[in-house]
PDB file of C-alpha atoms in Angstrom:
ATOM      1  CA  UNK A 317       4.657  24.207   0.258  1.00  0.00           C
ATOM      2  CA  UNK A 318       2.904  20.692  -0.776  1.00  0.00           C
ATOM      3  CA  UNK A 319       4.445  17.896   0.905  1.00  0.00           C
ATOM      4  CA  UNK A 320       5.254  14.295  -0.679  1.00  0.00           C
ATOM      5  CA  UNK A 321       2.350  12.970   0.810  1.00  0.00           C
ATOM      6  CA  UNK A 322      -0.190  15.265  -0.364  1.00  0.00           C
ATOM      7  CA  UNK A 323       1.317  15.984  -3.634  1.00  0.00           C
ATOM      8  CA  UNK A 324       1.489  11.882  -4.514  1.00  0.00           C
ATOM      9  CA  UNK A 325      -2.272  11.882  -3.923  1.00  0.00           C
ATOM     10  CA  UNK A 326      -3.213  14.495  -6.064  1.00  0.00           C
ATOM     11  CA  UNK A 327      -0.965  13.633  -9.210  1.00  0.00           C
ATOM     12  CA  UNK A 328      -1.432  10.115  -8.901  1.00  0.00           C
ATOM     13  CA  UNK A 329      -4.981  10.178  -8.426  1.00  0.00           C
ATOM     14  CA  UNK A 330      -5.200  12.701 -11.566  1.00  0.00           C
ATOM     15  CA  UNK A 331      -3.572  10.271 -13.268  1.00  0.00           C
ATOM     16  CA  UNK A 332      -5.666   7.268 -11.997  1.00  0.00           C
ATOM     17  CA  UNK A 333      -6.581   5.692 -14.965  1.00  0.00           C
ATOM     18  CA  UNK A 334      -3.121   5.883 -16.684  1.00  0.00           C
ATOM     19  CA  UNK A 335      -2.372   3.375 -14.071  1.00  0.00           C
ATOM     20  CA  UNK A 336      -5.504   0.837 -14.625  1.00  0.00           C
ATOM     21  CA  UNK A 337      -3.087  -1.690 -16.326  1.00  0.00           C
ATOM     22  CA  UNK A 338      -2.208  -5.036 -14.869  1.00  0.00           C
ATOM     23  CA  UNK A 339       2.116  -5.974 -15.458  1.00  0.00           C
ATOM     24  CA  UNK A 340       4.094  -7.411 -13.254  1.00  0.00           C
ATOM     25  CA  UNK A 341       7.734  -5.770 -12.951  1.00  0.00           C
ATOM     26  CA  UNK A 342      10.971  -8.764 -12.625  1.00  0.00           C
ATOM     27  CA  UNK A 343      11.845  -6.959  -9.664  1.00  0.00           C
ATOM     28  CA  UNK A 344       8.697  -6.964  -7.979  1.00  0.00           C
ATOM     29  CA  UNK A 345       8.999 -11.343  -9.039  1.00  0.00           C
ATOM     30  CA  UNK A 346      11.906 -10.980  -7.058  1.00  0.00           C
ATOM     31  CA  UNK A 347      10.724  -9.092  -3.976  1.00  0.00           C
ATOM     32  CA  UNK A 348       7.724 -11.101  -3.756  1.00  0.00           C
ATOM     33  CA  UNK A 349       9.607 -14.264  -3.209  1.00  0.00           C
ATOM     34  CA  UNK A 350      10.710 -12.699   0.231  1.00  0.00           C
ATOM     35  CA  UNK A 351       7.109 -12.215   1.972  1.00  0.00           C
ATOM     36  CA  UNK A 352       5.537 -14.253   4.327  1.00  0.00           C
ATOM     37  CA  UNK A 353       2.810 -16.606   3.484  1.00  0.00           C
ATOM     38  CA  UNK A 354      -0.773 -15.267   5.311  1.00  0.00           C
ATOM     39  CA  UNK A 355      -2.001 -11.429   5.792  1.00  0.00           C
ATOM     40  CA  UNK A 356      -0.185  -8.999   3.338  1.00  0.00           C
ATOM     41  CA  UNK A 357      -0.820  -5.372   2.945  1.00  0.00           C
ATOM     42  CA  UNK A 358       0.004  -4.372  -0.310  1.00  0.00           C
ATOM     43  CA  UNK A 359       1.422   0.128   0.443  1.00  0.00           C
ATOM     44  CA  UNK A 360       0.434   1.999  -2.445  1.00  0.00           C
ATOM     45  CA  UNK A 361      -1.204   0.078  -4.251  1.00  0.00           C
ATOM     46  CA  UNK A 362      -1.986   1.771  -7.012  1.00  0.00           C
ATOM     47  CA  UNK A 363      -4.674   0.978  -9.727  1.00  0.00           C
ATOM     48  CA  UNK A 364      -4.175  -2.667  -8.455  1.00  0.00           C
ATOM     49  CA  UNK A 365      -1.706  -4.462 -11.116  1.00  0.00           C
ATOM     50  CA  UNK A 366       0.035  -6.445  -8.447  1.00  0.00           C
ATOM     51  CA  UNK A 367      -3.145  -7.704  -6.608  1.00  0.00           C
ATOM     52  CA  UNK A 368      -4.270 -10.647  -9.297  1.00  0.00           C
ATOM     53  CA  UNK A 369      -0.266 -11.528  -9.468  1.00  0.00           C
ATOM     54  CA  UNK A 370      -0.233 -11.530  -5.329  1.00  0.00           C
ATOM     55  CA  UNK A 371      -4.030 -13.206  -4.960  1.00  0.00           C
ATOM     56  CA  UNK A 372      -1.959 -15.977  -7.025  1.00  0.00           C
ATOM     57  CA  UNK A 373       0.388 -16.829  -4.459  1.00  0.00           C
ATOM     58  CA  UNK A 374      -2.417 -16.999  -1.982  1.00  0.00           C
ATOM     59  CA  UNK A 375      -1.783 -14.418   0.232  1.00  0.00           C
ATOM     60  CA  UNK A 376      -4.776 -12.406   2.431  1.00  0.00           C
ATOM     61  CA  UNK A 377      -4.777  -9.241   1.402  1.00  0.00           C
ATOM     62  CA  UNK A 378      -5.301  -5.742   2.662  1.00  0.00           C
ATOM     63  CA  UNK A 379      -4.213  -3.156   0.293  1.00  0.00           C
ATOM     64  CA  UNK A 380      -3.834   0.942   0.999  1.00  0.00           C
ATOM     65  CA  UNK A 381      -3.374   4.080  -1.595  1.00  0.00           C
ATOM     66  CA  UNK A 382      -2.554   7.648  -0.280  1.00  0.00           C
ATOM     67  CA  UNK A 383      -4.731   8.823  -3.497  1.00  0.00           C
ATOM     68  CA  UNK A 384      -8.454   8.298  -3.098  1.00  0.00           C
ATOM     69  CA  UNK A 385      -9.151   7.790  -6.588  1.00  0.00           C
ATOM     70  CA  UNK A 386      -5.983   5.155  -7.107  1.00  0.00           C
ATOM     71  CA  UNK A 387      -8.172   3.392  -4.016  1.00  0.00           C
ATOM     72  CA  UNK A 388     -11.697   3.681  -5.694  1.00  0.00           C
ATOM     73  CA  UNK A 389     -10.014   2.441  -8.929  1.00  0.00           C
ATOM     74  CA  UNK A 390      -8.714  -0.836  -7.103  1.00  0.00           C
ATOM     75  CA  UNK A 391     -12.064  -1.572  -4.898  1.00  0.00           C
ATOM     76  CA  UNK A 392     -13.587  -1.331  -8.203  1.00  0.00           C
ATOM     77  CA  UNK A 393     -11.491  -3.385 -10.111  1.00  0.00           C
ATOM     78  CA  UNK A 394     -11.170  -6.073  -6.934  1.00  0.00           C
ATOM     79  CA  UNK A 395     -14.845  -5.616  -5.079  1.00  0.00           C
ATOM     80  CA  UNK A 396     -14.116  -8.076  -2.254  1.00  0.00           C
ATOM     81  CA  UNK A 397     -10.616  -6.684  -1.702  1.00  0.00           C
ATOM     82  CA  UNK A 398      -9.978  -4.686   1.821  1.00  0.00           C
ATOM     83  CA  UNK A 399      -9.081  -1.184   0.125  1.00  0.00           C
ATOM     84  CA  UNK A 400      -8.377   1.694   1.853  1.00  0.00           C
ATOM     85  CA  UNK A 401      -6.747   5.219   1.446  1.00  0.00           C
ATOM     86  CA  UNK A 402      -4.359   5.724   3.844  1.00  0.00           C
ATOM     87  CA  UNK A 403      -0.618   7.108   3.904  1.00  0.00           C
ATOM     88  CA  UNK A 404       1.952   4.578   5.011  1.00  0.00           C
ATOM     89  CA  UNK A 405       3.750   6.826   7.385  1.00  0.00           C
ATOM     90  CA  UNK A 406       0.265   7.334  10.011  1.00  0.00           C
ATOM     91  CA  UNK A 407      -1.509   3.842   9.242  1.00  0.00           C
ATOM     92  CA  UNK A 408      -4.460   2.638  11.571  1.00  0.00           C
ATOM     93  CA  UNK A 409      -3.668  -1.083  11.760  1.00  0.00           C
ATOM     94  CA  UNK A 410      -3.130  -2.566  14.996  1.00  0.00           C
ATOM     95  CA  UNK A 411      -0.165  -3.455  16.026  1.00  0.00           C
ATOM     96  CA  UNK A 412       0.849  -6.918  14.792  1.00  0.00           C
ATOM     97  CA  UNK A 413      -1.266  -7.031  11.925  1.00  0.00           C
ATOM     98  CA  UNK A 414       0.169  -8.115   8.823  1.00  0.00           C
ATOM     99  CA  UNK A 415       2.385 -10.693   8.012  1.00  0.00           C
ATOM    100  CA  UNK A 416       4.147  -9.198   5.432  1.00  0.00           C
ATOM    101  CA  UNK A 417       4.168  -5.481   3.867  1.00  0.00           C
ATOM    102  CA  UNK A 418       4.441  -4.959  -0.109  1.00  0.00           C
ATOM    103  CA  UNK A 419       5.426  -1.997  -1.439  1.00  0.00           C
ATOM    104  CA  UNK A 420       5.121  -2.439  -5.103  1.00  0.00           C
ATOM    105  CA  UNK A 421       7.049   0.328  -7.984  1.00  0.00           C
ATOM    106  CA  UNK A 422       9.287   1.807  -5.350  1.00  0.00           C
ATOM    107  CA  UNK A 423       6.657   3.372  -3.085  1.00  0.00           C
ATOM    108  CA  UNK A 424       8.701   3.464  -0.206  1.00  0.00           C
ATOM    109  CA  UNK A 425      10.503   6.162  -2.390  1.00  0.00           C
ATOM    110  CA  UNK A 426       7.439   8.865  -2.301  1.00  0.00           C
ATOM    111  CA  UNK A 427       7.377   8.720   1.451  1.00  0.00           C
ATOM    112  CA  UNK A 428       7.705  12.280   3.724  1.00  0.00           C
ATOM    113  CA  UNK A 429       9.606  10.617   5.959  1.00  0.00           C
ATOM    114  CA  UNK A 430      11.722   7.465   5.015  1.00  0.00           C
ATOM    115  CA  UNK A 431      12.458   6.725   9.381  1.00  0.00           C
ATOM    116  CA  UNK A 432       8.953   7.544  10.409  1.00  0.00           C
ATOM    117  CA  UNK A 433       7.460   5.322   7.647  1.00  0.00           C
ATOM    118  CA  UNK A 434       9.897   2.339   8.419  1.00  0.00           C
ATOM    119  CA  UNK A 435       9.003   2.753  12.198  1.00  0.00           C
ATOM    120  CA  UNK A 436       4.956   2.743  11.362  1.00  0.00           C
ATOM    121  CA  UNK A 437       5.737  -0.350   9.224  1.00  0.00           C
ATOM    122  CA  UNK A 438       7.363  -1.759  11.884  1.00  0.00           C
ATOM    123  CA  UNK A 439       4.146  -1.315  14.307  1.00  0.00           C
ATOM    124  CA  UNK A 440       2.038  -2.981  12.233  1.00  0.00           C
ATOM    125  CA  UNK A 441       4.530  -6.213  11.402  1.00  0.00           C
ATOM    126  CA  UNK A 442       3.839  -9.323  13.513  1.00  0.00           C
ATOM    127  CA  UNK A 443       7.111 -10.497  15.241  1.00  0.00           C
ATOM    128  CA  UNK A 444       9.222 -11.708  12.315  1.00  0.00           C
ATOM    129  CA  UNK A 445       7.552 -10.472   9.632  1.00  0.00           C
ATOM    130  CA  UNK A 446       8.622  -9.250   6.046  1.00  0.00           C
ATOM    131  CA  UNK A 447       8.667  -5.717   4.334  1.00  0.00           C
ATOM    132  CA  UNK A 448       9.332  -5.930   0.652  1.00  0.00           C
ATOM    133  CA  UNK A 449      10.228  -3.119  -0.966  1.00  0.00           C
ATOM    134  CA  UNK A 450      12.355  -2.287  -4.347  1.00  0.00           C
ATOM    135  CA  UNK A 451      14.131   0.666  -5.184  1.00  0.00           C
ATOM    136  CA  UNK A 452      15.943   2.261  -8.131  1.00  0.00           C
ATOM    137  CA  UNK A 453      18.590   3.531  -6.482  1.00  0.00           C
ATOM    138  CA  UNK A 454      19.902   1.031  -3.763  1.00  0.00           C
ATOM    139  CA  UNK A 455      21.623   4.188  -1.873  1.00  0.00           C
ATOM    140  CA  UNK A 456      18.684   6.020  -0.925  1.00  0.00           C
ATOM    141  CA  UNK A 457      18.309   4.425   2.498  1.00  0.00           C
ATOM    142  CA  UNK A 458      20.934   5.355   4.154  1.00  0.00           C
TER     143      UNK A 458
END
């Protein structure tokens, strides 16, 4: 049986191109206003749409896509852009590395494992530091 992880990186990254548009969601507006200024790494980022909207408010960022071609499609849209594929849940940061996570269009919703993820996230969080994250159904996390 295909887990979450593996099947999000083969439909998504069929659907690659579906997702080359740039729009910026009101409740993405409103999680944004919660990170950190500095080093943000933007889980699941998709076909990029939140990058030019994030590059705006200044931030340094790293961005990751479970889907290889959802990665390609950003690093070609965004050449100088950090891109890499990577699932959230087993990243390869260092500890202490970002300032502030971003995980745009519910991402944090497609995850295997919603307490192993958080815990990763954690790890790779400087001391203080902000994960952003929107949902559609505010009683997921339990």
């Amino acid at each position: 049986m295909e887990n979450h992880s593996t099947h999000n990186a083969r439909v998504f990254g069929a659907h690659a191109e579906t997702y080359n548009v740039d729009y910026w969601r009101s409740d993405e507006e409103e999680v944004s206003k919660m990170v950190r200024p500095g080093a943000l790494l933007i889980g699941g980022v998709g076909g990029g749409r939140t990058v030019p909207y994030l590059e705006r408010k200044g931030f340094t960022i790293t961005a990751i896509d479970i889907s290889p071609e959802m990665a390609a499609l950003t690093k070609r849209r965004f050449p100088s852009l950090n891109v890499s594929v990577m699932d959230l849940q087993t990243t390869t940061f260092a500890d202490g590395t970002f300032d502030s996570i971003f995980l745009p269009f519910h991402t944090i919703g497609y995850v295997d494992d919603i307490e192993a993820t958080l815990k990763a996230l954690r790890r790779i969080l400087k001391r203080g530091g902000v994960l952003a994250f929107s949902l559609p159904n505010r009683l997921y996390i339990r």
